[in-house]
Coordinates of C-alpha atoms and ligand atoms in Angstrom, one line a residue:
X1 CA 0.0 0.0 0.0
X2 CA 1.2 3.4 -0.7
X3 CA 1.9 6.0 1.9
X4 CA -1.6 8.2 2.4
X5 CA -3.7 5.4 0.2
X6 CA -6.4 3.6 2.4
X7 CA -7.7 0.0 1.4
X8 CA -11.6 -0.6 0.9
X9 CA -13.5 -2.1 4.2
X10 CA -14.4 -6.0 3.7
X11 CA -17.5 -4.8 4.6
X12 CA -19.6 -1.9 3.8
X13 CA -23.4 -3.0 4.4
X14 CA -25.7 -1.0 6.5
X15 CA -28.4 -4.1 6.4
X16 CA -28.2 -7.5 6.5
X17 CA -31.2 -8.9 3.9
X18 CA -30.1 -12.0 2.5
X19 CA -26.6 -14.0 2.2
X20 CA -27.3 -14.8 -1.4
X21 CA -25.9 -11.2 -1.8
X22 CA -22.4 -11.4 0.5
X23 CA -19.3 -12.1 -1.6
X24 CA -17.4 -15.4 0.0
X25 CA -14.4 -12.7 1.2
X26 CA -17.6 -10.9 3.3
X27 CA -18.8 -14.1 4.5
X28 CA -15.1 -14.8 5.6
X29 CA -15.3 -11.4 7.2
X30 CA -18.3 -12.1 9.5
X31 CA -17.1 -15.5 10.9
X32 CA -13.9 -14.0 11.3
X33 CA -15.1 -10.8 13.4
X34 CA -17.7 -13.5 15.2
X35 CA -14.4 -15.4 16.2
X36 CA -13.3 -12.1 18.2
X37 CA -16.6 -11.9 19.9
X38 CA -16.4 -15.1 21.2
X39 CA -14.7 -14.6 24.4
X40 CA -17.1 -11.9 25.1
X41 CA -19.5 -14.6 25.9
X42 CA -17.0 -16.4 28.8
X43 CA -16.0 -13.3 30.6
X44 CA -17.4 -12.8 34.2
X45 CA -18.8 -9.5 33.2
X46 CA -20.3 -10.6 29.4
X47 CA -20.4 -6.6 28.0
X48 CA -17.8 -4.7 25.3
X49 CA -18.6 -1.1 24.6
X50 CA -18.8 -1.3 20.4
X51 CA -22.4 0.0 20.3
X52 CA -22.7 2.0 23.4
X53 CA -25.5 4.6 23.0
X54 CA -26.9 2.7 20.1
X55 CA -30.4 1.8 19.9
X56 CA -31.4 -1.9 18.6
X57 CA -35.2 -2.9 18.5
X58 CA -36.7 -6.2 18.2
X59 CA -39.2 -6.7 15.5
X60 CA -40.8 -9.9 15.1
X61 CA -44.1 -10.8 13.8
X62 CA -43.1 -14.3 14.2
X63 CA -42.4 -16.8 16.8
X64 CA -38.7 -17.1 18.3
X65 CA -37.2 -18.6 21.0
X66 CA -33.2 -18.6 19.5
X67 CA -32.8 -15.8 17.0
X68 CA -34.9 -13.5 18.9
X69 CA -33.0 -14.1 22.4
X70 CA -29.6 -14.5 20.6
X71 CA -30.0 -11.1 19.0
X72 CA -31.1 -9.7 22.1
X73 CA -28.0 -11.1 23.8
X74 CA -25.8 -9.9 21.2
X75 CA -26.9 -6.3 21.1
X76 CA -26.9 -6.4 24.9
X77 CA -23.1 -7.8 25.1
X78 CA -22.3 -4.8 22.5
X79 CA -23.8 -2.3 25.1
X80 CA -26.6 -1.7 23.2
X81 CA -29.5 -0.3 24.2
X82 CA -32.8 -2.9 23.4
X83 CA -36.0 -2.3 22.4
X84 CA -38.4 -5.3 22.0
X85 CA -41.5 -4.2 19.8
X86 CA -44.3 -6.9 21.3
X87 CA -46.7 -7.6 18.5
X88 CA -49.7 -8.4 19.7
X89 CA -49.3 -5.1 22.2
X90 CA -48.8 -3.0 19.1
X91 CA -51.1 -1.0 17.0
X92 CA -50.9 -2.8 14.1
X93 CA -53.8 -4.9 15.6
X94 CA -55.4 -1.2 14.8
X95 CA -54.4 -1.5 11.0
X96 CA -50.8 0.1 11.0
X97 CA -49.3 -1.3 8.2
X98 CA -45.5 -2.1 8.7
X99 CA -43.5 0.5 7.0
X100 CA -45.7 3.3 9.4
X101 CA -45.0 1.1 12.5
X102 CA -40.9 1.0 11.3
X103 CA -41.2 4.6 10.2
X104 CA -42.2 5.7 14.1
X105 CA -40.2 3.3 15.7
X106 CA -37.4 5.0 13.7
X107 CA -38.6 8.4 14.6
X108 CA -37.7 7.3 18.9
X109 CA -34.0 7.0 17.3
X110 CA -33.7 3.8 16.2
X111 CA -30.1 2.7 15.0
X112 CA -31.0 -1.3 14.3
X113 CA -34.0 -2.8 13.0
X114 CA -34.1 -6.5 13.7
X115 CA -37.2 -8.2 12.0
X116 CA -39.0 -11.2 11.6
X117 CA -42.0 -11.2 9.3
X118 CA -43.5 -14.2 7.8
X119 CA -43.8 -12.2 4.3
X120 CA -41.1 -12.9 2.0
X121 CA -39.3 -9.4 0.9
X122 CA -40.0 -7.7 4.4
X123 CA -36.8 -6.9 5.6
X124 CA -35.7 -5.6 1.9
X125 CA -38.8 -3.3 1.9
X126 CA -38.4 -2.1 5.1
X127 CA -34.5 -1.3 4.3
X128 CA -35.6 0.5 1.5
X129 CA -38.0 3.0 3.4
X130 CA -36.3 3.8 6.4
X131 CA -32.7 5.2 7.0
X132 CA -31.3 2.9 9.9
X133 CA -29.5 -0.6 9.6
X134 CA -32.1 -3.6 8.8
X135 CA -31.2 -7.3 9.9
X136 CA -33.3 -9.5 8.0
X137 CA -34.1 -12.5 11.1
X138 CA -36.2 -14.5 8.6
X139 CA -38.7 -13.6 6.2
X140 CA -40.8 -15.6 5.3
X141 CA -39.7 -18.8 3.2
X142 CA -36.9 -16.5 1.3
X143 CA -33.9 -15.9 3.6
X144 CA -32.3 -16.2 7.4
X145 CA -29.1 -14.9 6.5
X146 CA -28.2 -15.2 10.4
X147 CA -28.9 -18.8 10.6
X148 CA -26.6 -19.9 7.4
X149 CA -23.7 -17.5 8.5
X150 CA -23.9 -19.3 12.4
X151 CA -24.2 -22.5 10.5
X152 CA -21.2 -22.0 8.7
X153 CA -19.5 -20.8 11.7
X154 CA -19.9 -23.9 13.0
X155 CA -19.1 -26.2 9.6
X156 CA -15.9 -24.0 10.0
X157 CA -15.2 -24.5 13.8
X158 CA -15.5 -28.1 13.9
X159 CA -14.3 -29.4 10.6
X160 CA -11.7 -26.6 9.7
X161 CA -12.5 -25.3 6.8
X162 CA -16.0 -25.0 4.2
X163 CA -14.6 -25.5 1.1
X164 CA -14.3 -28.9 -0.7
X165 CA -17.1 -30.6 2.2
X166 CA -20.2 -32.8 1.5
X167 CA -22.9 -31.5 2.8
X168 CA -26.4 -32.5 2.7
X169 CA -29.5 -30.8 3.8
X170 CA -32.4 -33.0 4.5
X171 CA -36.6 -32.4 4.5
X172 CA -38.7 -29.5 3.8
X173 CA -36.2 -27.9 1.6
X174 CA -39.3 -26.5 0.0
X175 CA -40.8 -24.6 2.9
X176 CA -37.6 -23.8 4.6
X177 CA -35.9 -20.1 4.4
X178 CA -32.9 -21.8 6.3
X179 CA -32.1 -24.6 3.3
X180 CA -32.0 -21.3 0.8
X181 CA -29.9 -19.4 2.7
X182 CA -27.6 -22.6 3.9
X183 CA -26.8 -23.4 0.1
X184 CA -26.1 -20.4 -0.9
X185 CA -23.6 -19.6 1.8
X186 CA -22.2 -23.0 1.4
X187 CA -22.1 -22.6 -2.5
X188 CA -20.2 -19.4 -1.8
X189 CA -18.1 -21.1 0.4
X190 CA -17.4 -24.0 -2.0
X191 CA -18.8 -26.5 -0.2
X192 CA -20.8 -29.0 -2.3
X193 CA -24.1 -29.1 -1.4
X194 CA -26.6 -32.0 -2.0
X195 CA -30.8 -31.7 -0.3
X196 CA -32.2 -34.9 0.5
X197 CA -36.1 -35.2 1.0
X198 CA -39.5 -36.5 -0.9
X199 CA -40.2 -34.5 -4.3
X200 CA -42.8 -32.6 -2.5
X201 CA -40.5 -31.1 -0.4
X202 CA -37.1 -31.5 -2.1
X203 CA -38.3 -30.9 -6.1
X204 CA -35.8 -31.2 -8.6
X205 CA -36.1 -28.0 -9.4
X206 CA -33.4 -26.6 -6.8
X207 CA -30.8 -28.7 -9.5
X208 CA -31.2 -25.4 -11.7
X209 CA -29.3 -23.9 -8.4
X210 CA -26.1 -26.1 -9.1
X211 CA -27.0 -28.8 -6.2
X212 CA -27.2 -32.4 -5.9
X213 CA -31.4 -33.6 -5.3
X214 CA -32.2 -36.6 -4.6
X215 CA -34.2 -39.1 -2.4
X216 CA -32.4 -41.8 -1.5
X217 CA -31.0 -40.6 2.0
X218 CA -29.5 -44.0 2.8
X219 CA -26.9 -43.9 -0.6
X220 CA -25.8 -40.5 0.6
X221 CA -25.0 -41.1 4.1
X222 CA -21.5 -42.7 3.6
X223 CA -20.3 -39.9 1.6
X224 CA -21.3 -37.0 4.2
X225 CA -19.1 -34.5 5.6
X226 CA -22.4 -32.6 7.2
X227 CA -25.5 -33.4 7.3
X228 CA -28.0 -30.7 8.4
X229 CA -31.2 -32.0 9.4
X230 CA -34.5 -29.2 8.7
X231 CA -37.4 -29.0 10.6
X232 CA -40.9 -30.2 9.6
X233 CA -42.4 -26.9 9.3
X234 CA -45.8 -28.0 9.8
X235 CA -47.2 -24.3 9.8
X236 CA -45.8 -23.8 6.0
X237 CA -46.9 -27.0 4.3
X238 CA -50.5 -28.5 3.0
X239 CA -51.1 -32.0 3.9
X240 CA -50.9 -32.9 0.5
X241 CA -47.3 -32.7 0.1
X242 CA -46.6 -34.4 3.2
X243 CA -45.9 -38.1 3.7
X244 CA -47.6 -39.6 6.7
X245 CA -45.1 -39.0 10.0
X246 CA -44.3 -42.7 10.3
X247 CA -43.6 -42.6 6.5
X248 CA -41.1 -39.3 6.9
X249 CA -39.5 -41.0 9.7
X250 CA -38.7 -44.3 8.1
X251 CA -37.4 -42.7 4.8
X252 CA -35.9 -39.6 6.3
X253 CA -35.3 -40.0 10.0
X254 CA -31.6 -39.5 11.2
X255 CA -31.6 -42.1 13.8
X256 CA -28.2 -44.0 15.4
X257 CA -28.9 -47.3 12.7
X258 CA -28.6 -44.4 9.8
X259 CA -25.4 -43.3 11.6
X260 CA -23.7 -46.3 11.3
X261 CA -23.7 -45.6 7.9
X262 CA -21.9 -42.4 8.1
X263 CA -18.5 -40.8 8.4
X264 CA -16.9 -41.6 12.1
X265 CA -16.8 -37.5 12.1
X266 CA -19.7 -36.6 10.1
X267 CA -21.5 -33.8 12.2
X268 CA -25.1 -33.3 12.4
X269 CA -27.1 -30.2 12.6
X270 CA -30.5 -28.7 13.1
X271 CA -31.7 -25.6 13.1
X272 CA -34.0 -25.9 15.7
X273 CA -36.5 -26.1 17.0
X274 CA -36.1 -29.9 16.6
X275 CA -39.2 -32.3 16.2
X276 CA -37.6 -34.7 18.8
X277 CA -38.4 -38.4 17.0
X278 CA -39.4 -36.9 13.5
X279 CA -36.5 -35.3 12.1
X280 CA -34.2 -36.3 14.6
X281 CA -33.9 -39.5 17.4
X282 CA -33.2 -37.9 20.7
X283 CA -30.3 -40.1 20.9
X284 CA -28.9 -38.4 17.7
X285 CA -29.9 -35.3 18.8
X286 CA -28.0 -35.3 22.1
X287 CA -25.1 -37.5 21.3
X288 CA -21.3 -36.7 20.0
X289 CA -21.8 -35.6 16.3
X290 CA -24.9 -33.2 17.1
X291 CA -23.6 -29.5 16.8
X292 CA -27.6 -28.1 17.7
X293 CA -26.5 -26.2 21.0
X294 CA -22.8 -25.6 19.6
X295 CA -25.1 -23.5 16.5
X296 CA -26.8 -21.6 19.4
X297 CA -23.8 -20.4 21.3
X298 CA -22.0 -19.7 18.6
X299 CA -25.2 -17.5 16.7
X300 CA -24.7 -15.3 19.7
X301 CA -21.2 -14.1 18.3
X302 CA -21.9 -14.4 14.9
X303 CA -25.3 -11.8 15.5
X304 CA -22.4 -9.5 17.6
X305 CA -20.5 -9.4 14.7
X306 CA -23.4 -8.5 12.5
X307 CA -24.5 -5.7 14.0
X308 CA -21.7 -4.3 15.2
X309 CA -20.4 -4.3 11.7
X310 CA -23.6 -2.8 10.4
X311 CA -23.6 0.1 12.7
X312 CA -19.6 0.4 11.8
X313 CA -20.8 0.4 7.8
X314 CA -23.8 2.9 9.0
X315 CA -21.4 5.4 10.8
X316 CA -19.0 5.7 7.6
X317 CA -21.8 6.5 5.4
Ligands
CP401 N1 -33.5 -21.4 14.1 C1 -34.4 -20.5 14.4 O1 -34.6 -19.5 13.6 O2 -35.1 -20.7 15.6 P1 -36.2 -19.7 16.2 O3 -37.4 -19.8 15.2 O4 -36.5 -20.2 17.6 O5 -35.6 -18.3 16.1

């Protein structure tokens, strides 16, 4: 570099919206920063001043338990100040649509927008109307751009390295805004990706997106790196496209017999929350290879490094 020049910040995004978008060297950028935030988490007193004075509120129209809390956490460890906007006490039971219920939270001095809305597109409308950061926490069936970068975090962590693994995505591909956004980091990544589930729910069609489809879960299993099991998301899906439970279970299960069949180090993963004894045996999901409560610590740092790199993009601008 030449004396007075100044190289261009990895990362220069106010929002957060999908990680379709993210370049593999700003992917690398987030699980990097998340790495320094790590320790935050084991310290006695759990706090680092990097948004001190900022404002973060909580938007969701949908039910959380992990990404809500783990945001929550994350903006509290940064010194944050937290807002959480509680639906059902809200005026938008009185017909406030949801850019006039951003656009007044905004006008309390907002500086972060975290939301959850069940319609595909919300968090990239909402971005586009109002002049603070937006976090997209899952919209709809499109994107959880959160969930794939702590999921990767984790790939990363425990195997080493992204690039070059297996890794197979199981179920309700279909429904599931965490199978979109896990390919695509993992694409980006150069992982190779293959989605395992009945046509209804895993169509051939995702093979347009450069993937492996197939449903033969048993043929696979030997050749798995990763295996990241979805949830049934009974609240997306019609009956029709479902096989009965007992039927899912038998073809799609992960259960200690399948794992015989793996690698001695394949690692499993769910998103949560888990259908204990559909998607996953509990034995499965509480033994060695399971990464499910690893995912949740480690979304707490990944979320830290989000928005404090946000905010960081937000004050340059
Ligand atoms: N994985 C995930 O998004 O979980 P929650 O719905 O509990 O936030």
């Amino acid at each position: 570099m030449t004396a007075g020049t100044r190289t261009k910040p990895v990362w220069t995004r106010k929002h957060l919206l999908a990680i379709a978008e993210l370049s593999r060297e700003e992917i690398v950028h987030v699980l990097d920063t998340a790495v320094g935030f790590q320790e935050v988490s084991t310290r006695s007193v759990k706090k680092v001043p990097a948004l001190r004075g900022r404002v973060v509120v909580l938007m969701f129209f949908e039910e959380s338990t992990r990404t809500r809390m783990s945001f929550e956490l994350a903006a509290q460890r940064l010194s944050a100040d937290t807002v959480d906007f509680v639906e059902k006490m809200s005026s938008t039971s009185k017909g406030e649509t949801l850019l006039d219920t951003a656009r007044n939270i905004e006008a309390m001095g907002v500086d972060i927008m975290v939301l959850r809305h069940p319609a595909a597109g919300a968090a990239q409308h909402l971005a586009e109307h109002v002049s603070c950061c937006v976090v997209n926490a899952g919209d709809g069936q499109h994107a959880h751009p959160t969930q794939a970068l702590l999921d990767l975090f984790t790939i990363r962590e425990r195997k080493g390295r992204v690039e070059g693994l297996n890794v197979a995505i199981v179920g309700d591909v279909a429904h599931s805004r965490v199978a979109r956004s896990d390919l695509r980091g993992l694409q980006t990544l150069g992982a190779k990706v293959t989605l395992v589930g009945p046509p209804t729910l895993a169509p051939k069609s995702f093979e347009t997106m450069g993937v492996r489809v197939t449903s033969d879960f048993e043929r696979i299993l030997p050749e798995m790196d990763v295996i990241n099991m979805l949830r049934i998301q009974k609240e997306r899906m019609t009956a029709s496209g479902f096989p009965s439970v007992r039927e899912y279970i038998r073809l799609f299960g992960m259960n200690s017999d399948r794992l015989k069949h793996c690698k001695p180090d394949v690692l499993i993963m769910h998103p949560g929350p888990v259908n204990r004894g559909i998607e996953l045996a509990a034995d499965v999901a509480d033994g060695p290879h399971s990464s499910i409560l690893r995912q949740v610590t480690n979304g707490l740092a990944v979320r830290m490094a989000v928005l404090f790199l946000c905010q960081q993009a937000a004050a340059v601008e």
